[in-house]
PDB file of C-alpha atoms and ligand atoms in Angstrom:
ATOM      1  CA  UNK A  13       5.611  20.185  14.376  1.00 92.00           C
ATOM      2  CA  UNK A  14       7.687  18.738  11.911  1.00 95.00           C
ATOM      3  CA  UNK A  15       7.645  15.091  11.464  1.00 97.00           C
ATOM      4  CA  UNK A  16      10.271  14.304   8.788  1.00 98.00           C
ATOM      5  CA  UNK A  17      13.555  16.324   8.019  1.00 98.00           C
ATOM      6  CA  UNK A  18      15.423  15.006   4.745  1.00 98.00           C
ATOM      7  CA  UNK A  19      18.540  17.137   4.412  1.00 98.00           C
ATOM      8  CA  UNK A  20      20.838  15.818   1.101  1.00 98.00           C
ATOM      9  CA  UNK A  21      19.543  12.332   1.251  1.00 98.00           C
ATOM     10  CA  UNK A  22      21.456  10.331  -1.335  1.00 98.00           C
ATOM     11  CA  UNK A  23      20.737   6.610  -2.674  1.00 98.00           C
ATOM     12  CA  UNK A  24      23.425   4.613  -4.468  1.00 98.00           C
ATOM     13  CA  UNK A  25      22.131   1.178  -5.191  1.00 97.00           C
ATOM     14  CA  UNK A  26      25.539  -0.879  -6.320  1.00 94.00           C
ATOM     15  CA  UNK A  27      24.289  -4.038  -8.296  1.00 91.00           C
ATOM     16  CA  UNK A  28      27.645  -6.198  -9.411  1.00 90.00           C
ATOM     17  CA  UNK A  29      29.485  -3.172 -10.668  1.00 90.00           C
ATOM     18  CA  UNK A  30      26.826  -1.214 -11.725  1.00 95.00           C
ATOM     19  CA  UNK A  31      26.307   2.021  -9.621  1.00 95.00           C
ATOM     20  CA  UNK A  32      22.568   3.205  -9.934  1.00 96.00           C
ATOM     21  CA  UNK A  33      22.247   6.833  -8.178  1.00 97.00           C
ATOM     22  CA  UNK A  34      18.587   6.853  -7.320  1.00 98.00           C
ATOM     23  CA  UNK A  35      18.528   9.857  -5.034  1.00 98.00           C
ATOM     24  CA  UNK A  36      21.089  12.944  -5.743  1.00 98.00           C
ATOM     25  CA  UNK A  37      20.706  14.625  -3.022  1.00 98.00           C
ATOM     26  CA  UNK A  38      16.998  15.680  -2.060  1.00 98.00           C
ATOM     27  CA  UNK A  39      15.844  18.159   0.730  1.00 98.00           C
ATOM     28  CA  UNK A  40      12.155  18.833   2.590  1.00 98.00           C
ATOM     29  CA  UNK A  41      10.529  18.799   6.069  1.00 98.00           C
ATOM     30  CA  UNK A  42       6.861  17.220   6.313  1.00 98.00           C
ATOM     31  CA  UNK A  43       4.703  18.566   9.106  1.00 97.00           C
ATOM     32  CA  UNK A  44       2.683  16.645  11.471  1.00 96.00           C
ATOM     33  CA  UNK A  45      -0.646  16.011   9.593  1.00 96.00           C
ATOM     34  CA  UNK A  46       0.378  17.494   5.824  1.00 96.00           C
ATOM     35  CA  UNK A  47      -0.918  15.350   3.021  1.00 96.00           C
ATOM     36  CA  UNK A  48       1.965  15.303   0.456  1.00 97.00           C
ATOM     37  CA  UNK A  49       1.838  13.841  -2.718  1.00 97.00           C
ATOM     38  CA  UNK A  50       5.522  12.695  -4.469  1.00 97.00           C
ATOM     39  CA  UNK A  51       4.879  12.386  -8.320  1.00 96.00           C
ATOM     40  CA  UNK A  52       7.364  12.071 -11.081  1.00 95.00           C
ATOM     41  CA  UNK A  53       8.417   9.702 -13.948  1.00 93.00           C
ATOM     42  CA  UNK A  54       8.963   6.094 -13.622  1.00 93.00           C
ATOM     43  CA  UNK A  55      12.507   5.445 -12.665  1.00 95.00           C
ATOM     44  CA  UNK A  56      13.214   8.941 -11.001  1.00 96.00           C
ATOM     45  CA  UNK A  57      13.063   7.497  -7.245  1.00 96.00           C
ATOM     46  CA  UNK A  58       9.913   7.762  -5.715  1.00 96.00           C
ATOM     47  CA  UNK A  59       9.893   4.164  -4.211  1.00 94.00           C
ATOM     48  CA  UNK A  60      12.938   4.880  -3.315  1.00 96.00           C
ATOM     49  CA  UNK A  61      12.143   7.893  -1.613  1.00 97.00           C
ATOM     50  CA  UNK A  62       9.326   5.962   0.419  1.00 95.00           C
ATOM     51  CA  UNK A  63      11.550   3.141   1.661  1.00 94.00           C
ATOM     52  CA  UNK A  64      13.949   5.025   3.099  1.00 97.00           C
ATOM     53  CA  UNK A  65      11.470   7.180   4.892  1.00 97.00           C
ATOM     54  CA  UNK A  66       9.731   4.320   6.213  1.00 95.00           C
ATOM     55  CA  UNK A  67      13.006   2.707   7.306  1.00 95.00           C
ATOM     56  CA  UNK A  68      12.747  -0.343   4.962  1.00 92.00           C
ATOM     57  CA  UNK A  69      16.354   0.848   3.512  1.00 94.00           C
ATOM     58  CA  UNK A  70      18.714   3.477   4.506  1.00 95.00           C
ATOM     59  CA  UNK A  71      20.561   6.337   2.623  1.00 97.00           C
ATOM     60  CA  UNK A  72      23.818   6.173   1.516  1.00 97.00           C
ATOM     61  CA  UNK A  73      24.152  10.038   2.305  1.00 98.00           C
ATOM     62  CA  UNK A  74      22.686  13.064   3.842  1.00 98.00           C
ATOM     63  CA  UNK A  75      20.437  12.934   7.003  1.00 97.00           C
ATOM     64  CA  UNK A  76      16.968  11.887   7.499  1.00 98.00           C
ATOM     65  CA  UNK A  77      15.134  12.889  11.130  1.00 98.00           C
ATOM     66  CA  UNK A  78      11.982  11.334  11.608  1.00 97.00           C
ATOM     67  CA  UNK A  79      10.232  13.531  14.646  1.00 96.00           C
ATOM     68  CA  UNK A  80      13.838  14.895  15.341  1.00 96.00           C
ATOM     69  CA  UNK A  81      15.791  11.692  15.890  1.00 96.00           C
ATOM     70  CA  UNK A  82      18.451  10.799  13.563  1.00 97.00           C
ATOM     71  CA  UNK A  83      18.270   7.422  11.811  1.00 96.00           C
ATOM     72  CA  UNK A  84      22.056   7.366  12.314  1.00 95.00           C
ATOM     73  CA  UNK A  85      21.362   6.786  15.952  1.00 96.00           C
ATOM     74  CA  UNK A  86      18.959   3.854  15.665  1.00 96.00           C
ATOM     75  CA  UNK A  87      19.531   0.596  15.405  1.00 96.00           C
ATOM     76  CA  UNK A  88      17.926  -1.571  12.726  1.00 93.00           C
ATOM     77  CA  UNK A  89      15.561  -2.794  16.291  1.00 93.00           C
ATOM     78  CA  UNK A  90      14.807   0.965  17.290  1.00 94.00           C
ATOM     79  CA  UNK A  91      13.984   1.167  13.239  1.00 95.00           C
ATOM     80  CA  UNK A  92      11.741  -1.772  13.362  1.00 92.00           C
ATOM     81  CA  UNK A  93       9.843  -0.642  16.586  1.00 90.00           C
ATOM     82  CA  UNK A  94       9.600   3.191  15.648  1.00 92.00           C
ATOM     83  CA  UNK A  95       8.007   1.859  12.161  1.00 92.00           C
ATOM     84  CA  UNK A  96       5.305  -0.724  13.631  1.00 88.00           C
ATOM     85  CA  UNK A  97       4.192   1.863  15.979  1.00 89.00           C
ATOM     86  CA  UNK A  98       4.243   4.893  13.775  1.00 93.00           C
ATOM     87  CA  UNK A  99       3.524   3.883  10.328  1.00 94.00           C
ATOM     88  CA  UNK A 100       1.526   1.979   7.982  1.00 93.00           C
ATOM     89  CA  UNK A 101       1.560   1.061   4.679  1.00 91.00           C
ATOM     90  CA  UNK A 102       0.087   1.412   1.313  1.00 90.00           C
ATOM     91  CA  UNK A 103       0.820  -0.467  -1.678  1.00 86.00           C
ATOM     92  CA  UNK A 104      -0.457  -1.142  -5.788  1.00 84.00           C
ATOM     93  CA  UNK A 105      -0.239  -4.718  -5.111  1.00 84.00           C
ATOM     94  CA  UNK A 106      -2.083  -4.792  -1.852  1.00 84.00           C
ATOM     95  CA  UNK A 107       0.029  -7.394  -0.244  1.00 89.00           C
ATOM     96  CA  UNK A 108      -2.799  -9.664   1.508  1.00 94.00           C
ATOM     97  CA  UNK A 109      -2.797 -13.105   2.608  1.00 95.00           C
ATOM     98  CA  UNK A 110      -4.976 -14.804   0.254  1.00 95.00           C
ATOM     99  CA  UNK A 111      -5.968 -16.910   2.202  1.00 96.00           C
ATOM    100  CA  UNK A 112      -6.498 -15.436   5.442  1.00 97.00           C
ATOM    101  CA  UNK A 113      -9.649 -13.593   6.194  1.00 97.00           C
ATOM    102  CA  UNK A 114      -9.754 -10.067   6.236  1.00 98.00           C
ATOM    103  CA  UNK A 115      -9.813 -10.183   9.783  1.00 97.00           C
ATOM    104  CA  UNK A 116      -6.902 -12.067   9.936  1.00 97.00           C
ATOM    105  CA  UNK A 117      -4.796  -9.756   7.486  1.00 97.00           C
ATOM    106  CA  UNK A 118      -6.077  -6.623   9.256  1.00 96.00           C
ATOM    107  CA  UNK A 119      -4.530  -8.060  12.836  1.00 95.00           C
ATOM    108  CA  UNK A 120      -0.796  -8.552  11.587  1.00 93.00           C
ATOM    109  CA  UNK A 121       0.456  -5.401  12.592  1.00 91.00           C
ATOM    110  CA  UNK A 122      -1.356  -5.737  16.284  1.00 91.00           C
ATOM    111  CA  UNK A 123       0.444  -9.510  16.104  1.00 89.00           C
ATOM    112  CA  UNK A 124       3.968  -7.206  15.585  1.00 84.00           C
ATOM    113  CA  UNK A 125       2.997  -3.999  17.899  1.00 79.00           C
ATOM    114  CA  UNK A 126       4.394  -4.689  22.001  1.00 74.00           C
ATOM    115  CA  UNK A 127       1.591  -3.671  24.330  1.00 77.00           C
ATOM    116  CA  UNK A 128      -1.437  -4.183  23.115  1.00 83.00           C
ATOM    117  CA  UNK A 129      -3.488  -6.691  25.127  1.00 86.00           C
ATOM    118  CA  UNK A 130      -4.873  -9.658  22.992  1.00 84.00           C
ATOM    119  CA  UNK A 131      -8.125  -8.791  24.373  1.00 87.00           C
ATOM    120  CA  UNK A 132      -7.971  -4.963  22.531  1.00 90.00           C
ATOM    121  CA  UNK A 133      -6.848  -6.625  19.541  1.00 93.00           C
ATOM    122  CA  UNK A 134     -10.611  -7.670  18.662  1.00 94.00           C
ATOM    123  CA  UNK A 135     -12.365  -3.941  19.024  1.00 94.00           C
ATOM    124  CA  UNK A 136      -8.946  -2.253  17.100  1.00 94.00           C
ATOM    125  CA  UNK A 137      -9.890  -4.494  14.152  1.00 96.00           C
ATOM    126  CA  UNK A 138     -13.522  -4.461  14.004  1.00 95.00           C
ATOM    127  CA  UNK A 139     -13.129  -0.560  14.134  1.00 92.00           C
ATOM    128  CA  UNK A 140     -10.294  -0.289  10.980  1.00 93.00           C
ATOM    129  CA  UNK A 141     -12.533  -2.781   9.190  1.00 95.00           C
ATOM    130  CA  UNK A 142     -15.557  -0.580  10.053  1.00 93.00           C
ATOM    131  CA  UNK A 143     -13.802   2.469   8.584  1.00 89.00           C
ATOM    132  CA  UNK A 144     -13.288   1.076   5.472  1.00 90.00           C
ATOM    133  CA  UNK A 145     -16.835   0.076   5.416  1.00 91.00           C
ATOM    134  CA  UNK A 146     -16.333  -3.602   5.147  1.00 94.00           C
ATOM    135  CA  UNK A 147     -17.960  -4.849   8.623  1.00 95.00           C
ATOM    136  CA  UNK A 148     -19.608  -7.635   6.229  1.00 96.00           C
ATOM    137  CA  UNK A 149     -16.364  -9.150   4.945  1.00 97.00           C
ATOM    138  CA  UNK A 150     -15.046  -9.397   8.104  1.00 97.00           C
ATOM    139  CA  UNK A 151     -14.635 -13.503   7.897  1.00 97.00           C
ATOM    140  CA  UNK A 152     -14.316 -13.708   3.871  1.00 97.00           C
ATOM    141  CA  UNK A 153     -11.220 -15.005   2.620  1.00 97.00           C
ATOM    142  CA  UNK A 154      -8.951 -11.656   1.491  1.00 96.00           C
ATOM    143  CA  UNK A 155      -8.141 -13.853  -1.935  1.00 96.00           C
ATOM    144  CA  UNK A 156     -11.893 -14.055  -2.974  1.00 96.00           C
ATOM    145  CA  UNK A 157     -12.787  -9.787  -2.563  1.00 96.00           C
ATOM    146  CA  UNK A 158     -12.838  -7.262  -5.763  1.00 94.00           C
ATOM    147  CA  UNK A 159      -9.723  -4.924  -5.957  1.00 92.00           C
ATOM    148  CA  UNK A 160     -10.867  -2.396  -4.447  1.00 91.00           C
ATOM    149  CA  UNK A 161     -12.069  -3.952  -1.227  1.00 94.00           C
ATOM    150  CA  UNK A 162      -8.318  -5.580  -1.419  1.00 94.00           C
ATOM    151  CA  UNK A 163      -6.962  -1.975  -1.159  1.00 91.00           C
ATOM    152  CA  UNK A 164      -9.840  -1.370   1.469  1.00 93.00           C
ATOM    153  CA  UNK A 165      -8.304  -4.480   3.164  1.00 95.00           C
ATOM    154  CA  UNK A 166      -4.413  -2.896   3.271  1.00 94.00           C
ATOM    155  CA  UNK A 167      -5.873   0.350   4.132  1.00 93.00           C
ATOM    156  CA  UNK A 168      -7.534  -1.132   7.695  1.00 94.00           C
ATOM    157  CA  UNK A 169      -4.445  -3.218   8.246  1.00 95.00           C
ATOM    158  CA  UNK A 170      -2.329   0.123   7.640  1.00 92.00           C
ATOM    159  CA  UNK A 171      -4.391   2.383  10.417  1.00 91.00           C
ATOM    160  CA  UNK A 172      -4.771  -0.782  12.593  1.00 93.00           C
ATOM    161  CA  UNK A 173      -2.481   0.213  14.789  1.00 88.00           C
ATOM    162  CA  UNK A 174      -3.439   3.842  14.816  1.00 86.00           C
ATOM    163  CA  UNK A 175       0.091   4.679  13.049  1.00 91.00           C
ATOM    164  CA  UNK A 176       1.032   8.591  13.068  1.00 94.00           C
ATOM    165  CA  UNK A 177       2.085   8.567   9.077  1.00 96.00           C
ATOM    166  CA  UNK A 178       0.534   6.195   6.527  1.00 95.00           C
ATOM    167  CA  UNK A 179       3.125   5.489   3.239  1.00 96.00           C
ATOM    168  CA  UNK A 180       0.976   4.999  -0.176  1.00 94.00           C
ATOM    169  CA  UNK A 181       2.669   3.833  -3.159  1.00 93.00           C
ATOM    170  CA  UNK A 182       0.461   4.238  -6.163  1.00 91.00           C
ATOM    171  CA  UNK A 183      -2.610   2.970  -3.792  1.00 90.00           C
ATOM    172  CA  UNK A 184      -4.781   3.346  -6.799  1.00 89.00           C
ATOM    173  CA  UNK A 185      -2.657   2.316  -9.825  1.00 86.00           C
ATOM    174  CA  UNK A 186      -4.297  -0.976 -10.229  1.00 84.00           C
ATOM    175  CA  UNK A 187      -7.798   0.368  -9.612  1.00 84.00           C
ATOM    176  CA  UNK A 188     -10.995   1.499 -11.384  1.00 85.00           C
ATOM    177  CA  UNK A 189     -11.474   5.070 -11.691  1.00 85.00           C
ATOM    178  CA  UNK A 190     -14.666   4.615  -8.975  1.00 86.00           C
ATOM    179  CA  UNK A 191     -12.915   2.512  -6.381  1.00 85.00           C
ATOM    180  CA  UNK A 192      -9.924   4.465  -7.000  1.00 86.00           C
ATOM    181  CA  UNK A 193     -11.732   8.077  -5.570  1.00 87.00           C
ATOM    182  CA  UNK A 194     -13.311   5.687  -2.790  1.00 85.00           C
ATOM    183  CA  UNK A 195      -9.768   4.652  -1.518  1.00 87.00           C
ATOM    184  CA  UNK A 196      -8.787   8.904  -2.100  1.00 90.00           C
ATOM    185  CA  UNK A 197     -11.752   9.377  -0.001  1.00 89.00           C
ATOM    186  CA  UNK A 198     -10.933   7.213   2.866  1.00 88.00           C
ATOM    187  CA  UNK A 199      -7.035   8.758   2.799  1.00 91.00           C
ATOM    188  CA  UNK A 200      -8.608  11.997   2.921  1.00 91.00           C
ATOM    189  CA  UNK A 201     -10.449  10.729   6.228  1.00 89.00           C
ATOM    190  CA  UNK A 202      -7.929  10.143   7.770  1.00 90.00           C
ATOM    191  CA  UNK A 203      -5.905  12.812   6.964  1.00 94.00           C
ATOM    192  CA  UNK A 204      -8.683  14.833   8.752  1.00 93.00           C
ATOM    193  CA  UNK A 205      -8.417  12.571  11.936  1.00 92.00           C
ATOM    194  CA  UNK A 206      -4.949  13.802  12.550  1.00 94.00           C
ATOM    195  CA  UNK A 207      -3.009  11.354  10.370  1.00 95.00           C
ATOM    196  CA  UNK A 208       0.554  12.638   8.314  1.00 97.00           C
ATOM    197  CA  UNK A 209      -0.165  11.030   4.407  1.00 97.00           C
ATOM    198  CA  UNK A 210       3.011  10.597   1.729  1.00 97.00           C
ATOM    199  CA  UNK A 211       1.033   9.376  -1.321  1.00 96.00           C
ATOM    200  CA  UNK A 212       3.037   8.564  -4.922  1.00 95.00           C
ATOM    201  CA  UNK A 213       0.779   8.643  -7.478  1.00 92.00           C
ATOM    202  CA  UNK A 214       1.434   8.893 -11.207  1.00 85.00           C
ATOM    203  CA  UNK A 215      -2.004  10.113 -11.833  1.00 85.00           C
ATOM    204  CA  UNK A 216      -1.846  14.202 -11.382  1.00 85.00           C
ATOM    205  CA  UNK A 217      -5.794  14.042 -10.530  1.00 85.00           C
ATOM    206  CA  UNK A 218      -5.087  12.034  -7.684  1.00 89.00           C
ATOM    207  CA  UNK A 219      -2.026  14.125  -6.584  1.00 94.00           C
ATOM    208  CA  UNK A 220      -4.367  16.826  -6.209  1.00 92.00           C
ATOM    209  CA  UNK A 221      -5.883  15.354  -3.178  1.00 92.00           C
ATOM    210  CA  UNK A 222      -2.837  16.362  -1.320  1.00 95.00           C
ATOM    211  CA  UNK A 223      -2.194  19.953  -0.222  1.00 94.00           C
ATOM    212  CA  UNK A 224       1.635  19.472  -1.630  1.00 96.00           C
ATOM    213  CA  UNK A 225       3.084  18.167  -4.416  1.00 97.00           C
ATOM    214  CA  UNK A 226       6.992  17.341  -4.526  1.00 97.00           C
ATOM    215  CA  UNK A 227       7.720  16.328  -8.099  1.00 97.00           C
ATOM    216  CA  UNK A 228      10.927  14.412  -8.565  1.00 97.00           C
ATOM    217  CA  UNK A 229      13.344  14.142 -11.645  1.00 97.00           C
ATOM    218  CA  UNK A 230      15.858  11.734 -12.007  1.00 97.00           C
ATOM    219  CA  UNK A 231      16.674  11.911  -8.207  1.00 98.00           C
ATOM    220  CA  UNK A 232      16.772  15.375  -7.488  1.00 98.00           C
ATOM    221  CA  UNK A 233      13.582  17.811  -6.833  1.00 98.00           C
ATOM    222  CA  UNK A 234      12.452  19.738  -9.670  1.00 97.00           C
ATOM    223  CA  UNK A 235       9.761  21.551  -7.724  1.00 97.00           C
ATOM    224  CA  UNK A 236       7.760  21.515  -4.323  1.00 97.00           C
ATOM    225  CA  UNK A 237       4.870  23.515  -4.345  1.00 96.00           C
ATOM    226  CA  UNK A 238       1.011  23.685  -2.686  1.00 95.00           C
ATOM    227  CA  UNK A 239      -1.630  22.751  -4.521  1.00 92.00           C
ATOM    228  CA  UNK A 240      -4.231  25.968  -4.534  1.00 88.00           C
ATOM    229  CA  UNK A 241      -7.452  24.249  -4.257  1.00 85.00           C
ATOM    230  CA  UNK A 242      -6.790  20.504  -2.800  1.00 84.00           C
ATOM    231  CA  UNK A 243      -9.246  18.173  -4.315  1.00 80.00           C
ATOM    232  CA  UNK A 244     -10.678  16.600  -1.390  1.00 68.00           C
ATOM    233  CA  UNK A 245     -11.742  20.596  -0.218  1.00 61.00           C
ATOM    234  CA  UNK A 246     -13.875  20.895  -3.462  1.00 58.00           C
ATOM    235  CA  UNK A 247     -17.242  20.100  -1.613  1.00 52.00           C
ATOM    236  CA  UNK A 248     -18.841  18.923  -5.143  1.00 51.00           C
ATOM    237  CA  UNK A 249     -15.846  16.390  -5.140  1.00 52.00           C
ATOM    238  CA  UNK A 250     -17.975  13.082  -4.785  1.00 50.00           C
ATOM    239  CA  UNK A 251     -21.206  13.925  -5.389  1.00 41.00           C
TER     240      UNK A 251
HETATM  241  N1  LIG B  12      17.029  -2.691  -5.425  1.00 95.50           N
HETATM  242  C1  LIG B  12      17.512  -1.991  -6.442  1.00 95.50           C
HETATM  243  N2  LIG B  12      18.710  -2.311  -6.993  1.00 95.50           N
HETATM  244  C2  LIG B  12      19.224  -1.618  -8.029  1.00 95.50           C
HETATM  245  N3  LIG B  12      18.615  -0.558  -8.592  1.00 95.50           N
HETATM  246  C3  LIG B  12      17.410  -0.197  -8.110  1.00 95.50           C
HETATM  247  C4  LIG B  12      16.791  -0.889  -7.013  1.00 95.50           C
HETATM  248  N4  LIG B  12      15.601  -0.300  -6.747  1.00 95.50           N
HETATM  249  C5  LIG B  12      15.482   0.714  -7.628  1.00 95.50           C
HETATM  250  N5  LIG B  12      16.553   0.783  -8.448  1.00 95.50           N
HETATM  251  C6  LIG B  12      16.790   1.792  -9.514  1.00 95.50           C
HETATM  252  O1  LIG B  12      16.700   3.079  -8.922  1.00 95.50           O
HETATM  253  C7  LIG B  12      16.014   3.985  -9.778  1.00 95.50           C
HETATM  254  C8  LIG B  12      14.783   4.548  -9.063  1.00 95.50           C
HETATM  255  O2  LIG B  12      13.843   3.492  -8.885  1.00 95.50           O
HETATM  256  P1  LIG B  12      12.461   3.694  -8.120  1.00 95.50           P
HETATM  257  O3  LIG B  12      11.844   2.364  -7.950  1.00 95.50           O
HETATM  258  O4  LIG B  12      12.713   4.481  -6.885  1.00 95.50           O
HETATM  259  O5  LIG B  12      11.639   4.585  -9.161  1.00 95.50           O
HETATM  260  P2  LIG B  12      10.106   5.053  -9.145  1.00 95.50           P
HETATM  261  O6  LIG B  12      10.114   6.536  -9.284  1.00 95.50           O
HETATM  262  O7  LIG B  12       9.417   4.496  -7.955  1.00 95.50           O
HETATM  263  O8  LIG B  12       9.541   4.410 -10.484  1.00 95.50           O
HETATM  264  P3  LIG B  12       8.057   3.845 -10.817  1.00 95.50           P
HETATM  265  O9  LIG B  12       7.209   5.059 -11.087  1.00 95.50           O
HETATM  266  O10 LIG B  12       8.274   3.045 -12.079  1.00 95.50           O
HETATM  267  O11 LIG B  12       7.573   3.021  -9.673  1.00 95.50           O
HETATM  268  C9  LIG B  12      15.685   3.198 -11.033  1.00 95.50           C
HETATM  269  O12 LIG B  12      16.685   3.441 -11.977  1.00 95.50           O
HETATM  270  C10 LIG B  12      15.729   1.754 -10.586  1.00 95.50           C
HETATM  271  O13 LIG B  12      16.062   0.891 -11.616  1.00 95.50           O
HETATM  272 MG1  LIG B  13       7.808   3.128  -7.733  1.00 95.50          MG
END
């Protein structure tokens, strides 16, 4: 089933009278469940990329469906709901409150979702904190925890709400090489539980978790191809 249908996207940022075109026209479909990396240099629009499919900016051309609805026929409150229910979100910089516990950080997006029942909010929590494996840091302060339980932290608040797509921007660029394959690991996870993953990475190792890698050039696609052996298949992987 496909999931997201980019035909000719364009981005034009206009800053005073300085044009920057950060998409030139890009193309691709993402299926339901793939695990798609985006790689390319710094500059050539992979941010970009990511917050226009995660409705956080829109195109200034082409078409983008997201499970064969047209963006042009949303408003920016269709947007908002259609992204708190459907996706979560990734980044280098973890984004936590500091000073809220992780529990606290972890509930936001229930605190934003309609219909869920304050007293489900409790047992959805609990769970994405257990599947990060950080049930004991439930009621520490998210400003006081390593990096890598920070990105363990943004990853429960980003499957809180049992999105169908989870956006990672360079989730492991500010990592350790071992926390950095823990947080692969747990992506991987839940890429096996049914979730769609759009990871950017810089690092071609970590690409390699995916089964796709788009590589992007100064806003256009240079290539899209599968990756023959996906990392996270290669049983010796964390051993
Ligand atoms: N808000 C903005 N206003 C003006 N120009 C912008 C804005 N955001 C990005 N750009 C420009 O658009 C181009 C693409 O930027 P983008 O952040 O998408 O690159 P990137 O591939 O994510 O790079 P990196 O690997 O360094 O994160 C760059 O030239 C950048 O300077
Ligand atoms: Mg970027």
């Amino acid at each position: 089933m496909t999931e997201i249908e980019v035909r000719d996207m364009k981005k034009d940022y206009v800053d005073e009278d300085v044009v920057t075109s950060a998409l030139r026209g890009i193309s691709f479909t993402i299926d339901r469940g793939d695990f798609v990396s985006i790689v390319g240099p710094s500059g050539s629009g992979k941010s970009t990329l990511v917050q226009i499919l995660s409705f956080l900016d829109r195109p200034t051309g082409g078409s983008y469906r997201f499970f064969g609805k047209s963006i042009d026929d949303m408003n920016d409150r269709e947007l908002a709901h259609v992204r708190n229910k459907e996706m979560g979100f990734v980044f280098q910089s973890f984004n936590l409150l500091s000073r809220l516990s992780v529990y606290e950080n972890v509930e936001i997006p229930l605190l934003y979702a309609e219909n869920v029942p304050a007293g489900d909010r409790k047992k959805l929590v609990e769970d994405a904190v257990r599947s990060v494996g950080l049930e004991e840091k439930l009621w520490s302060e998210a400003g006081r925890l390593s990096g890598g339980q920070k990105q363990r932290v943004a990853i429960a608040r980003a499957l809180v709400n049992k999105p169908n797509v989870i956006f990672a921007d360079e989730p492991t660029g500010n990592l350790d090489s071992k926390s950095g394959a823990q947080i692969m690991g747990i992506l991987d996870d839940l890429n096996k539980e049914g979730h769609t993953i759009i990871l950017v990475t810089h690092e071609t190792y970590t690409a390699e978790f995916a089964s796709r890698i788009i590589r992007i050039k100064d806003g256009l696609i240079e290539s899209d191809t599968p990756v023959e052996t996906p990392r996270r298949s290669r049983e010796d992987f964390f051993k």
